[in-house]
XYZ file of C-alpha atoms in Angstrom:
434
model
C 102.211 -73.597 119.797
C 105.233 -75.451 121.191
C 104.857 -76.249 124.865
C 107.582 -74.777 127.073
C 109.076 -77.844 128.751
C 109.940 -76.207 132.066
C 106.520 -74.583 132.330
C 104.800 -77.860 131.495
C 106.773 -79.712 134.146
C 105.905 -77.113 136.770
C 102.245 -77.137 135.723
C 102.179 -80.906 136.012
C 103.621 -80.710 139.500
C 106.779 -82.578 138.512
C 109.572 -81.533 140.872
C 112.899 -81.672 139.047
C 114.729 -78.757 140.677
C 117.732 -79.867 142.746
C 117.576 -83.336 141.232
C 120.903 -84.489 139.824
C 121.837 -86.466 136.718
C 125.252 -87.748 135.663
C 126.076 -87.200 131.983
C 128.913 -89.367 130.633
C 130.316 -87.711 127.518
C 133.447 -88.417 125.487
C 135.848 -85.552 124.969
C 134.548 -82.974 122.453
C 131.172 -84.703 122.069
C 128.747 -82.479 120.155
C 125.908 -84.017 122.181
C 127.092 -82.385 125.422
C 125.857 -78.837 124.741
C 122.218 -79.821 123.956
C 122.048 -81.804 127.199
C 123.410 -78.866 129.178
C 120.839 -76.528 127.604
C 118.038 -78.996 128.363
C 119.162 -79.422 131.973
C 119.224 -75.678 132.516
C 115.759 -75.315 131.034
C 114.355 -78.029 133.308
C 116.244 -76.910 136.411
C 118.150 -80.191 136.619
C 121.589 -80.310 138.236
C 124.030 -81.912 135.814
C 127.463 -83.346 136.482
C 129.547 -84.167 133.406
C 131.955 -87.088 133.511
C 134.444 -86.666 130.675
C 138.007 -87.484 129.735
C 139.007 -83.983 128.712
C 139.613 -81.045 131.049
C 138.712 -78.665 128.201
C 135.316 -80.363 127.834
C 134.594 -79.801 131.517
C 135.677 -76.181 131.590
C 134.208 -75.135 128.265
C 130.566 -75.389 129.346
C 130.793 -73.767 132.798
C 129.127 -76.737 134.516
C 130.393 -79.050 137.259
C 132.453 -81.976 136.038
C 134.602 -84.891 137.040
C 137.489 -86.092 134.919
C 137.507 -89.812 134.145
C 139.501 -92.212 132.008
C 137.121 -94.594 130.253
C 140.004 -97.037 129.792
C 140.483 -97.228 133.576
C 137.004 -98.344 134.589
C 137.795 -99.087 138.236
C 139.309 -95.694 139.060
C 136.669 -93.829 137.040
C 133.804 -95.599 138.772
C 135.350 -94.758 142.128
C 135.421 -91.083 141.101
C 131.713 -91.300 140.265
C 130.889 -92.987 143.583
C 132.807 -90.268 145.443
C 130.825 -87.580 143.594
C 127.565 -89.386 144.423
C 128.399 -89.349 148.138
C 128.372 -85.540 148.060
C 125.025 -85.443 146.249
C 123.240 -88.559 144.915
C 122.371 -89.043 141.260
C 118.869 -90.021 140.190
C 119.953 -91.079 136.720
C 122.942 -91.658 134.445
C 123.026 -90.900 130.706
C 125.666 -91.963 128.193
C 125.679 -89.504 125.309
C 127.643 -91.454 122.672
C 128.449 -95.030 121.723
C 131.862 -94.640 123.380
C 130.284 -93.809 126.748
C 127.189 -96.044 126.967
C 128.992 -99.030 128.516
C 130.611 -96.925 131.224
C 127.293 -95.178 131.902
C 125.682 -98.594 132.354
C 128.393 -99.675 134.798
C 127.995 -96.439 136.752
C 124.217 -96.963 136.923
C 124.733 -100.485 138.201
C 127.144 -99.360 140.941
C 124.738 -96.567 141.915
C 121.837 -99.053 141.939
C 119.903 -97.094 139.311
C 117.852 -98.544 136.415
C 120.182 -99.792 133.689
C 120.562 -102.139 130.741
C 122.634 -105.340 130.944
C 126.248 -104.905 129.840
C 125.849 -107.401 126.985
C 122.836 -105.482 125.668
C 124.751 -102.213 125.539
C 127.717 -103.888 123.861
C 125.488 -105.501 121.237
C 123.971 -102.091 120.475
C 127.456 -100.638 119.960
C 129.242 -103.432 118.090
C 127.879 -103.969 114.593
C 129.460 -107.396 114.114
C 128.186 -108.809 117.413
C 124.763 -107.301 116.759
C 124.420 -108.991 113.358
C 125.343 -112.407 114.725
C 123.043 -112.044 117.731
C 120.033 -110.878 115.703
C 120.489 -113.703 113.207
C 120.430 -116.252 116.038
C 117.332 -114.563 117.478
C 115.492 -114.879 114.169
C 115.447 -111.165 113.356
C 115.944 -110.617 109.592
C 119.427 -109.261 108.863
C 121.401 -108.974 105.613
C 123.963 -111.642 104.799
C 127.207 -110.600 106.419
C 130.847 -111.555 106.796
C 133.217 -110.717 109.650
C 136.719 -109.850 108.432
C 139.903 -110.205 110.476
C 142.234 -107.487 109.209
C 145.280 -109.297 110.601
C 144.747 -112.294 108.302
C 145.039 -112.569 104.487
C 141.970 -111.011 102.883
C 141.536 -113.164 99.773
C 140.215 -116.318 101.497
C 137.853 -114.228 103.641
C 136.286 -112.509 100.643
C 135.519 -115.666 98.664
C 131.811 -115.816 99.477
C 131.027 -112.074 99.605
C 128.028 -111.080 97.472
C 127.948 -107.792 95.542
C 126.880 -105.078 95.931
C 127.970 -105.003 99.551
C 128.791 -102.497 102.252
C 132.022 -102.549 104.270
C 132.039 -100.832 107.646
C 134.003 -100.576 110.905
C 132.398 -102.457 113.770
C 132.280 -99.571 116.256
C 132.489 -96.174 114.520
C 129.382 -93.993 114.229
C 127.943 -91.210 112.036
C 128.453 -93.278 108.846
C 132.211 -92.877 109.224
C 134.032 -95.552 107.252
C 130.873 -97.007 105.691
C 131.579 -97.702 102.002
C 129.623 -99.507 99.289
C 131.497 -101.785 96.871
C 130.082 -103.204 93.645
C 132.935 -105.590 92.852
C 136.038 -107.185 94.318
C 138.394 -104.375 93.288
C 136.202 -101.723 94.924
C 135.875 -103.844 98.044
C 139.607 -104.278 98.487
C 140.112 -100.533 98.071
C 137.356 -99.839 100.595
C 138.903 -102.214 103.132
C 142.262 -100.493 102.770
C 140.654 -97.107 103.229
C 138.736 -98.203 106.323
C 141.801 -99.887 107.797
C 143.671 -96.581 107.699
C 140.898 -94.983 109.787
C 141.208 -97.516 112.590
C 144.753 -96.787 113.740
C 143.560 -94.639 116.667
C 140.847 -97.047 117.845
C 141.693 -98.050 121.401
C 140.203 -101.543 121.624
C 142.319 -104.047 119.698
C 139.451 -106.230 118.469
C 137.587 -103.192 117.118
C 140.774 -102.011 115.433
C 141.375 -105.355 113.736
C 137.807 -106.305 112.753
C 135.637 -105.176 109.880
C 132.077 -106.090 108.870
C 130.888 -106.675 105.317
C 127.212 -107.067 104.632
C 124.973 -107.402 101.628
C 123.673 -104.029 100.413
C 119.982 -103.650 101.182
C 118.176 -101.444 98.685
C 115.194 -99.384 99.775
C 114.090 -96.251 101.553
C 115.502 -95.388 104.941
C 114.050 -94.058 108.192
C 115.417 -93.118 111.588
C 113.550 -93.906 114.799
C 113.835 -92.214 118.172
C 112.401 -93.976 121.178
C 112.510 -94.449 124.932
C 112.497 -97.779 126.732
C 110.694 -97.978 130.068
C 111.062 -101.336 131.791
C 111.321 -103.054 128.417
C 108.409 -101.234 126.766
C 109.298 -99.154 123.703
C 107.725 -95.715 123.363
C 108.212 -94.263 119.871
C 108.990 -90.557 120.019
C 109.405 -89.965 116.282
C 109.958 -91.709 112.970
C 111.948 -89.600 110.517
C 111.885 -90.096 106.761
C 115.159 -89.722 104.867
C 113.916 -88.523 101.474
C 117.310 -88.603 99.742
C 118.377 -92.001 98.338
C 121.227 -93.482 100.367
C 122.772 -95.815 97.815
C 126.463 -95.044 98.321
C 129.312 -95.205 97.737
C 129.227 -93.247 101.034
C 126.203 -92.728 103.243
C 126.100 -89.144 104.452
C 122.701 -88.265 105.860
C 121.199 -84.923 104.879
C 117.419 -84.502 105.149
C 115.168 -85.725 107.977
C 111.435 -84.987 107.889
C 108.538 -85.818 110.214
C 105.842 -87.044 110.467
C 106.738 -89.956 108.263
C 104.903 -90.242 104.956
C 104.941 -94.040 105.061
C 101.624 -95.851 105.289
C 100.277 -96.724 108.762
C 100.897 -100.433 108.250
C 104.546 -99.748 107.346
C 104.958 -97.554 110.426
C 103.539 -100.377 112.517
C 106.072 -102.772 110.966
C 108.900 -100.353 111.762
C 107.787 -100.054 115.385
C 107.433 -103.812 115.715
C 110.859 -104.521 114.192
C 112.655 -101.986 116.406
C 110.900 -103.327 119.506
C 111.814 -106.887 118.463
C 115.460 -105.858 118.111
C 115.533 -104.125 121.510
C 114.091 -107.260 123.081
C 116.629 -109.468 121.293
C 119.468 -107.312 122.619
C 117.942 -107.267 126.099
C 117.675 -103.464 126.187
C 115.146 -102.301 128.781
C 115.844 -98.691 129.800
C 116.687 -95.356 128.243
C 116.901 -93.790 124.796
C 117.365 -95.728 121.585
C 118.225 -94.526 118.096
C 117.428 -96.904 115.232
C 118.110 -96.892 111.496
C 115.928 -99.056 109.237
C 115.593 -99.819 105.534
C 112.255 -100.657 103.958
C 111.719 -102.619 100.746
C 109.441 -105.282 99.274
C 110.822 -107.835 101.756
C 109.858 -105.746 104.785
C 111.761 -103.749 107.404
C 115.485 -104.335 107.909
C 117.420 -103.167 110.953
C 120.632 -101.321 110.101
C 121.341 -100.448 113.711
C 119.743 -99.892 117.104
C 121.964 -97.841 119.406
C 121.444 -97.412 123.151
C 121.605 -93.626 122.948
C 119.781 -90.704 121.367
C 120.485 -89.177 117.962
C 123.402 -86.758 117.756
C 123.834 -83.122 116.847
C 120.953 -80.662 116.949
C 118.488 -83.057 115.312
C 116.822 -83.622 118.666
C 115.148 -80.239 118.224
C 112.722 -81.870 115.802
C 111.168 -83.713 118.742
C 109.599 -80.404 119.810
C 107.299 -80.720 116.817
C 106.252 -84.232 117.761
C 106.145 -83.935 121.555
C 106.537 -80.309 122.682
C 109.886 -81.237 124.234
C 113.407 -81.397 122.917
C 114.858 -84.901 122.783
C 117.429 -84.200 125.477
C 114.690 -82.888 127.789
C 112.750 -86.126 127.338
C 115.837 -88.239 128.037
C 116.634 -86.234 131.168
C 113.067 -86.527 132.452
C 113.142 -90.262 131.793
C 116.377 -90.539 133.789
C 114.548 -88.819 136.650
C 111.667 -91.282 136.393
C 109.262 -88.672 134.993
C 106.780 -89.095 132.118
C 105.632 -85.628 130.954
C 102.487 -85.007 128.955
C 103.323 -84.397 125.322
C 101.504 -82.342 122.709
C 101.845 -82.760 118.954
C 101.772 -79.764 116.661
C 99.946 -79.699 113.349
C 101.927 -79.800 110.121
C 105.390 -81.113 109.432
C 108.997 -80.379 110.312
C 112.417 -81.187 108.986
C 116.130 -80.666 109.356
C 118.956 -80.504 106.852
C 122.311 -81.656 108.142
C 124.522 -79.546 105.884
C 126.953 -82.028 104.344
C 130.706 -81.627 104.109
C 131.281 -82.265 100.408
C 134.789 -80.882 99.950
C 138.059 -81.195 101.831
C 140.021 -78.104 102.725
C 139.986 -75.108 105.064
C 136.636 -73.401 105.554
C 136.721 -69.736 104.626
C 133.034 -68.848 104.900
C 129.485 -69.970 104.214
C 127.644 -67.548 101.932
C 123.894 -67.212 101.454
C 122.868 -67.802 105.083
C 120.555 -64.767 105.172
C 118.939 -65.808 101.888
C 118.386 -69.299 103.261
C 116.800 -67.898 106.421
C 114.340 -65.868 104.315
C 112.927 -68.982 102.614
C 109.299 -69.524 103.736
C 108.945 -72.106 106.527
C 112.649 -71.982 107.438
C 112.948 -71.406 111.183
C 116.708 -71.313 111.677
C 120.048 -71.802 109.956
C 122.862 -72.829 112.304
C 126.460 -72.911 111.046
C 128.505 -74.826 113.604
C 131.881 -74.780 111.865
C 133.957 -71.617 111.998
C 136.432 -70.089 109.554
C 139.780 -71.883 109.600
C 138.340 -75.298 110.440
C 139.645 -78.225 108.406
C 136.791 -79.909 106.529
C 136.983 -83.680 106.078
C 134.224 -85.321 103.987
C 132.985 -88.872 104.433
C 134.018 -91.581 104.716
C 136.944 -90.283 106.817
C 135.043 -87.342 108.304
C 132.119 -87.438 110.702
C 130.891 -83.869 111.215
C 128.432 -81.524 109.520
C 128.798 -77.847 108.654
C 125.578 -77.066 110.473
C 121.817 -77.495 110.452
C 118.781 -75.917 108.781
C 115.377 -76.297 110.472
C 111.951 -75.997 108.866
C 108.358 -76.094 110.124
C 105.618 -76.173 107.498
C 101.994 -77.249 106.970
C 103.254 -80.682 105.875
C 106.460 -82.711 105.936
C 106.606 -82.490 102.127
C 106.532 -78.684 102.303
C 109.163 -78.723 105.044
C 111.399 -80.822 102.783
C 110.860 -78.449 99.847
C 111.784 -75.461 102.031
C 114.948 -77.193 103.214
C 115.996 -77.943 99.629
C 115.381 -74.342 98.593
C 117.387 -73.067 101.568
C 120.202 -75.507 100.830
C 120.403 -74.172 97.268
C 121.043 -70.684 98.708
C 124.177 -71.785 100.557
C 127.652 -71.647 99.060
C 130.547 -73.082 101.027
C 133.862 -71.403 100.234
C 136.823 -73.695 100.882
C 140.519 -72.871 100.578
C 143.248 -75.379 99.660
C 144.756 -77.440 102.440
C 148.557 -77.397 102.443
C 150.381 -80.284 104.067
C 154.086 -80.700 103.500
C 154.024 -78.281 100.602
C 151.307 -80.208 98.750
C 147.883 -78.795 97.889
C 145.208 -81.262 99.064
C 142.115 -79.429 97.884
C 140.982 -76.685 95.533
C 138.839 -73.719 96.469
C 135.175 -74.000 95.563
């Protein structure tokens, strides 16, 4: 049976009521709602610092409006809020907010990571260079200046390769290229996605790295004074070979051998130490092949979307509950359930206007399926990868084994039919109905 987090905290004598945490969340972040739900369950007072008034009002929780581009004024707003009621912890929900959350923690004299560490975890180009100097195995890579002629910069690139923005997340803009023609097209496509990026260097820089074949896993962990606690290792059973890299299935516990799991843990911990990360949640992506474990990324934040629910299987707590308790300096007892669990992030495969998702009831009737959540509503414009970055929803499974959970998710996915209408822009049809 899953342990009720609030009940467990009370039973353990952990006093979290009236304790306050600052949540720094970019406008329209899909990570905000799970944190609010977790805070309410634990009885934690939450203040949301966000750039958008709509974000603050939409969740019926206290908030303070900040401008992450005006650090000085925004930090002063946080300090003013802390004078009314102190914060015991600060959490940055997304890559765009982790640096500001670190600065707020520093000003409030709360545990925090060094600024360079957080920046390395967010900037793919800086991370690659830093890990290489630290002796951590990384793929061969090339930093591209989009303001300079491309041809001389591409001379030594090895194929197949992967081109990616240096600071976007959720696989947005990540494109595999098998030859020079494909690479130049990919660079042009990525460049068009960067026009709204605020920071000039991130807008004008692109990373190319050698494609690493192999199976992929995701790792969720918490750092406590530099020590890494692994919360879960998720297998990604679908091959992620490109040309785009949309994630779909996550299952746990991992079916990799114990020695491989130990290598994964060691490599992620080595990377955190190389960055200088010491506190808070981390989300890592790794590839595994005959040469060992390769770090794709280690971010100083938790995984996004509703995937954090899978942590209930491994710990008895949702991921956001664990992060909140860590911010409060608490270490709850965790209990692992028998069997396996998984989630399907329903991919956006077609551009257009969503009309409806059919087959939801049939999917929910599949054995071992616990819930089907459709996040996107009728009338929403669907944008697939590499330009898009959102999912249609999530399907959750809990079964006697992770293999059976995966099979249930695939059966449920086969029940779903996404009906998409054409998108008209300027009198031109941009998609066809499915």
